[in-house]
PDB file of C-alpha atoms in Angstrom:
ATOM      1  CA  SER A 101       7.336  15.870 -20.615  1.00 73.00           C
ATOM      2  CA  VAL A 102       6.750  13.717 -23.719  1.00 75.00           C
ATOM      3  CA  ILE A 103       9.678  11.526 -22.660  1.00 79.00           C
ATOM      4  CA  ILE A 104       8.261  11.233 -19.146  1.00 80.00           C
ATOM      5  CA  GLY A 105       4.845  10.344 -20.609  1.00 79.00           C
ATOM      6  CA  ALA A 106       6.445   7.742 -22.919  1.00 82.00           C
ATOM      7  CA  VAL A 107       8.411   6.233 -20.010  1.00 82.00           C
ATOM      8  CA  GLY A 108       5.177   6.170 -17.986  1.00 83.00           C
ATOM      9  CA  VAL A 109       3.364   4.335 -20.802  1.00 84.00           C
ATOM     10  CA  VAL A 110       6.251   1.855 -21.140  1.00 84.00           C
ATOM     11  CA  LEU A 111       6.261   1.250 -17.372  1.00 86.00           C
ATOM     12  CA  LEU A 112       2.492   0.878 -17.362  1.00 86.00           C
ATOM     13  CA  CYS A 113       2.669  -1.617 -20.261  1.00 86.00           C
ATOM     14  CA  TYR A 114       5.481  -3.499 -18.519  1.00 85.00           C
ATOM     15  CA  ALA A 115       3.491  -3.664 -15.272  1.00 87.00           C
ATOM     16  CA  GLY A 116       0.446  -4.883 -17.197  1.00 88.00           C
ATOM     17  CA  TRP A 117       2.488  -7.508 -19.003  1.00 87.00           C
ATOM     18  CA  ARG A 118       3.998  -8.711 -15.682  1.00 90.00           C
ATOM     19  CA  GLY A 119       0.546  -8.851 -14.124  1.00 89.00           C
ATOM     20  CA  TYR A 120      -0.748 -10.819 -17.114  1.00 88.00           C
ATOM     21  CA  ARG A 121       2.150 -13.286 -16.833  1.00 91.00           C
ATOM     22  CA  ALA A 122       1.636 -13.628 -13.090  1.00 90.00           C
ATOM     23  CA  SER A 123      -2.092 -14.299 -13.524  1.00 91.00           C
ATOM     24  CA  ARG A 124      -1.406 -16.896 -16.254  1.00 91.00           C
ATOM     25  CA  SER A 125       1.159 -18.533 -14.014  1.00 91.00           C
ATOM     26  CA  ALA A 126      -1.345 -18.604 -11.150  1.00 91.00           C
ATOM     27  CA  LEU A 127      -3.986 -20.141 -13.439  1.00 91.00           C
ATOM     28  CA  ARG A 128      -1.537 -22.826 -14.580  1.00 92.00           C
ATOM     29  CA  ALA A 129      -0.662 -23.568 -10.948  1.00 91.00           C
ATOM     30  CA  GLN A 130      -4.374 -23.852 -10.080  1.00 92.00           C
ATOM     31  CA  ALA A 131      -4.958 -26.183 -13.032  1.00 91.00           C
ATOM     32  CA  GLN A 132      -1.984 -28.324 -11.976  1.00 92.00           C
ATOM     33  CA  LEU A 133      -3.297 -28.467  -8.409  1.00 90.00           C
ATOM     34  CA  ARG A 134      -6.769 -29.496  -9.639  1.00 91.00           C
ATOM     35  CA  THR A 135      -5.169 -32.232 -11.759  1.00 90.00           C
ATOM     36  CA  GLU A 136      -3.144 -33.498  -8.788  1.00 92.00           C
ATOM     37  CA  GLU A 137      -6.208 -33.396  -6.526  1.00 92.00           C
ATOM     38  CA  LYS A 138      -8.244 -35.276  -9.128  1.00 90.00           C
ATOM     39  CA  GLU A 139      -5.519 -37.928  -9.438  1.00 90.00           C
ATOM     40  CA  GLU A 140      -5.378 -38.290  -5.646  1.00 90.00           C
ATOM     41  CA  LEU A 141      -9.165 -38.641  -5.480  1.00 87.00           C
ATOM     42  CA  ILE A 142      -9.125 -41.336  -8.170  1.00 84.00           C
ATOM     43  CA  LYS A 143      -6.362 -43.155  -6.258  1.00 84.00           C
ATOM     44  CA  CYS A 144      -8.425 -43.013  -3.048  1.00 81.00           C
ATOM     45  CA  VAL A 145     -11.556 -44.295  -4.784  1.00 77.00           C
ATOM     46  CA  ARG A 146      -9.590 -47.200  -6.247  1.00 74.00           C
ATOM     47  CA  GLN A 147      -8.268 -48.093  -2.797  1.00 74.00           C
ATOM     48  CA  VAL A 148     -11.767 -48.050  -1.325  1.00 72.00           C
ATOM     49  CA  THR A 149     -13.175 -50.229  -4.098  1.00 73.00           C
ATOM     50  CA  LYS A 150     -10.656 -53.050  -3.778  1.00 79.00           C
ATOM     51  CA  LEU A 151      -9.624 -55.128  -0.816  1.00 83.00           C
ATOM     52  CA  GLN A 152      -6.065 -54.484   0.285  1.00 83.00           C
ATOM     53  CA  TYR A 153      -6.116 -57.680   2.363  1.00 88.00           C
ATOM     54  CA  PRO A 154      -8.426 -60.696   2.485  1.00 91.00           C
ATOM     55  CA  ALA A 155     -11.472 -60.329   4.723  1.00 92.00           C
ATOM     56  CA  CYS A 156     -12.051 -63.278   7.068  1.00 93.00           C
ATOM     57  CA  PHE A 157     -15.425 -64.207   8.517  1.00 94.00           C
ATOM     58  CA  VAL A 158     -16.755 -66.601  11.126  1.00 93.00           C
ATOM     59  CA  SER A 159     -20.460 -67.261  11.607  1.00 89.00           C
ATOM     60  CA  SER A 160     -21.972 -66.053  14.866  1.00 88.00           C
ATOM     61  CA  SER A 161     -22.651 -69.666  15.899  1.00 88.00           C
ATOM     62  CA  GLY A 162     -19.040 -70.545  15.012  1.00 91.00           C
ATOM     63  CA  MET A 163     -17.913 -67.637  17.173  1.00 92.00           C
ATOM     64  CA  ARG A 164     -19.956 -68.944  20.103  1.00 91.00           C
ATOM     65  CA  ASP A 165     -18.747 -72.519  19.586  1.00 93.00           C
ATOM     66  CA  MET A 166     -15.116 -71.375  19.862  1.00 93.00           C
ATOM     67  CA  GLY A 167     -15.633 -70.569  23.541  1.00 94.00           C
ATOM     68  CA  ARG A 168     -12.815 -68.038  23.383  1.00 95.00           C
ATOM     69  CA  LEU A 169     -10.978 -65.833  20.906  1.00 95.00           C
ATOM     70  CA  ARG A 170      -8.503 -67.891  18.973  1.00 94.00           C
ATOM     71  CA  PRO A 171      -5.593 -66.894  16.751  1.00 92.00           C
ATOM     72  CA  HIS A 172      -6.443 -66.354  13.107  1.00 91.00           C
ATOM     73  CA  GLU A 173      -3.837 -68.927  12.060  1.00 93.00           C
ATOM     74  CA  GLU A 174      -5.538 -71.699  14.049  1.00 94.00           C
ATOM     75  CA  LEU A 175      -8.924 -70.909  12.558  1.00 94.00           C
ATOM     76  CA  ARG A 176      -7.458 -70.675   9.051  1.00 94.00           C
ATOM     77  CA  ASN A 177      -5.660 -74.015   9.406  1.00 96.00           C
ATOM     78  CA  GLU A 178      -8.866 -75.690  10.625  1.00 94.00           C
ATOM     79  CA  GLY A 179     -10.874 -74.257   7.720  1.00 94.00           C
ATOM     80  CA  ALA A 180     -13.106 -72.354  10.151  1.00 93.00           C
ATOM     81  CA  LEU A 181     -12.789 -69.045   8.273  1.00 94.00           C
ATOM     82  CA  HIS A 182     -14.762 -67.862   5.278  1.00 93.00           C
ATOM     83  CA  ILE A 183     -12.119 -65.901   3.365  1.00 94.00           C
ATOM     84  CA  VAL A 184     -13.040 -63.223   0.833  1.00 94.00           C
ATOM     85  CA  ASP A 185     -10.368 -61.884  -1.512  1.00 91.00           C
ATOM     86  CA  THR A 186     -12.200 -59.437  -3.778  1.00 89.00           C
ATOM     87  CA  MET A 187     -14.638 -56.582  -3.393  1.00 87.00           C
ATOM     88  CA  GLU A 188     -17.093 -58.467  -5.631  1.00 89.00           C
ATOM     89  CA  GLU A 189     -17.029 -61.476  -3.279  1.00 92.00           C
ATOM     90  CA  LEU A 190     -17.509 -59.179  -0.297  1.00 92.00           C
ATOM     91  CA  GLN A 191     -20.460 -57.420  -1.950  1.00 90.00           C
ATOM     92  CA  HIS A 192     -22.043 -60.781  -2.764  1.00 93.00           C
ATOM     93  CA  LEU A 193     -21.561 -62.006   0.813  1.00 93.00           C
ATOM     94  CA  GLN A 194     -22.976 -58.746   2.167  1.00 91.00           C
ATOM     95  CA  SER A 195     -26.031 -59.126  -0.077  1.00 92.00           C
ATOM     96  CA  THR A 196     -26.763 -62.576   1.385  1.00 90.00           C
ATOM     97  CA  LYS A 197     -25.617 -62.217   5.013  1.00 89.00           C
ATOM     98  CA  LYS A 198     -25.537 -59.648   7.786  1.00 85.00           C
ATOM     99  CA  LEU A 199     -21.900 -58.820   8.484  1.00 88.00           C
ATOM    100  CA  VAL A 200     -20.340 -57.468  11.668  1.00 86.00           C
ATOM    101  CA  PHE A 201     -16.766 -56.172  11.710  1.00 86.00           C
ATOM    102  CA  VAL A 202     -14.829 -57.042  14.856  1.00 89.00           C
ATOM    103  CA  SER A 203     -11.332 -55.916  15.741  1.00 87.00           C
ATOM    104  CA  HIS A 204      -9.636 -56.411  19.073  1.00 88.00           C
ATOM    105  CA  GLN A 205      -6.298 -55.921  20.740  1.00 90.00           C
ATOM    106  CA  TRP A 206      -4.432 -58.968  21.956  1.00 91.00           C
ATOM    107  CA  LEU A 207      -4.203 -58.921  25.755  1.00 92.00           C
ATOM    108  CA  ASP A 208      -1.383 -61.459  26.021  1.00 91.00           C
ATOM    109  CA  GLU A 209       1.671 -62.366  23.976  1.00 90.00           C
ATOM    110  CA  VAL A 210       0.514 -65.955  23.479  1.00 89.00           C
ATOM    111  CA  ARG A 211      -3.294 -65.830  23.752  1.00 91.00           C
ATOM    112  CA  PRO A 212      -5.467 -63.109  22.261  1.00 92.00           C
ATOM    113  CA  ASP A 213      -7.857 -62.848  25.228  1.00 94.00           C
ATOM    114  CA  PRO A 214      -6.731 -64.990  28.186  1.00 94.00           C
ATOM    115  CA  ASN A 215      -9.634 -64.036  30.480  1.00 95.00           C
ATOM    116  CA  ASN A 216     -12.340 -63.874  27.769  1.00 94.00           C
ATOM    117  CA  VAL A 217     -12.864 -60.168  28.409  1.00 93.00           C
ATOM    118  CA  HIS A 218     -13.064 -59.242  24.704  1.00 94.00           C
ATOM    119  CA  TYR A 219     -14.771 -62.495  23.759  1.00 95.00           C
ATOM    120  CA  LYS A 220     -17.694 -61.862  26.127  1.00 95.00           C
ATOM    121  CA  GLY A 221     -17.977 -58.265  24.938  1.00 94.00           C
ATOM    122  CA  ILE A 222     -17.983 -59.340  21.295  1.00 94.00           C
ATOM    123  CA  LEU A 223     -20.752 -61.870  21.956  1.00 94.00           C
ATOM    124  CA  GLN A 224     -22.786 -59.236  23.811  1.00 93.00           C
ATOM    125  CA  GLY A 225     -22.338 -56.861  20.883  1.00 91.00           C
ATOM    126  CA  ILE A 226     -23.432 -59.526  18.409  1.00 89.00           C
ATOM    127  CA  ASP A 227     -26.486 -60.343  20.541  1.00 89.00           C
ATOM    128  CA  PHE A 228     -27.385 -56.648  20.717  1.00 90.00           C
ATOM    129  CA  LEU A 229     -27.069 -56.208  16.950  1.00 87.00           C
ATOM    130  CA  LEU A 230     -29.055 -59.356  16.250  1.00 83.00           C
ATOM    131  CA  GLY A 231     -31.795 -58.139  18.585  1.00 84.00           C
ATOM    132  CA  THR A 232     -31.990 -54.628  17.160  1.00 84.00           C
ATOM    133  CA  GLU A 233     -31.903 -55.853  13.546  1.00 77.00           C
ATOM    134  CA  GLY A 234     -34.288 -58.747  14.184  1.00 76.00           C
ATOM    135  CA  VAL A 235     -31.901 -61.133  12.449  1.00 72.00           C
ATOM    136  CA  HIS A 236     -31.453 -64.846  13.135  1.00 68.00           C
ATOM    137  CA  ALA A 237     -27.974 -65.730  14.424  1.00 66.00           C
ATOM    138  CA  ASP A 238     -26.619 -67.153  11.180  1.00 61.00           C
ATOM    139  CA  ASP A 239     -28.429 -64.935   8.683  1.00 54.00           C
TER     140      ASP A 239
END
């Protein structure tokens, strides 16, 4: 019975040691996961705080004067776009102007909006926002 008791103590110690190792392993895995999550969060914050691509702006009066949606390349070549390359430039512009983000799907292979469907909707949206914000067209 002493041998059985000694074997029981050894097995109990072994089980305790295995449990201790498993819990330490789990803690290391949790710490590694937290480190990876923290690194991913930092990466995401960096992506949000820098522009991946230039932001291009047209004044609301410039938008109206176009009479239709025109390809970006045409506007760029004519110097009709205000192009912002950095987050600092964008923040400065936002502090001095009201900005509206517009994105649209091209409705034709050659012309972005052949029947002015999107163009009219964009102008209506701009008018609505100007009215609700009480902002002058080129503020």
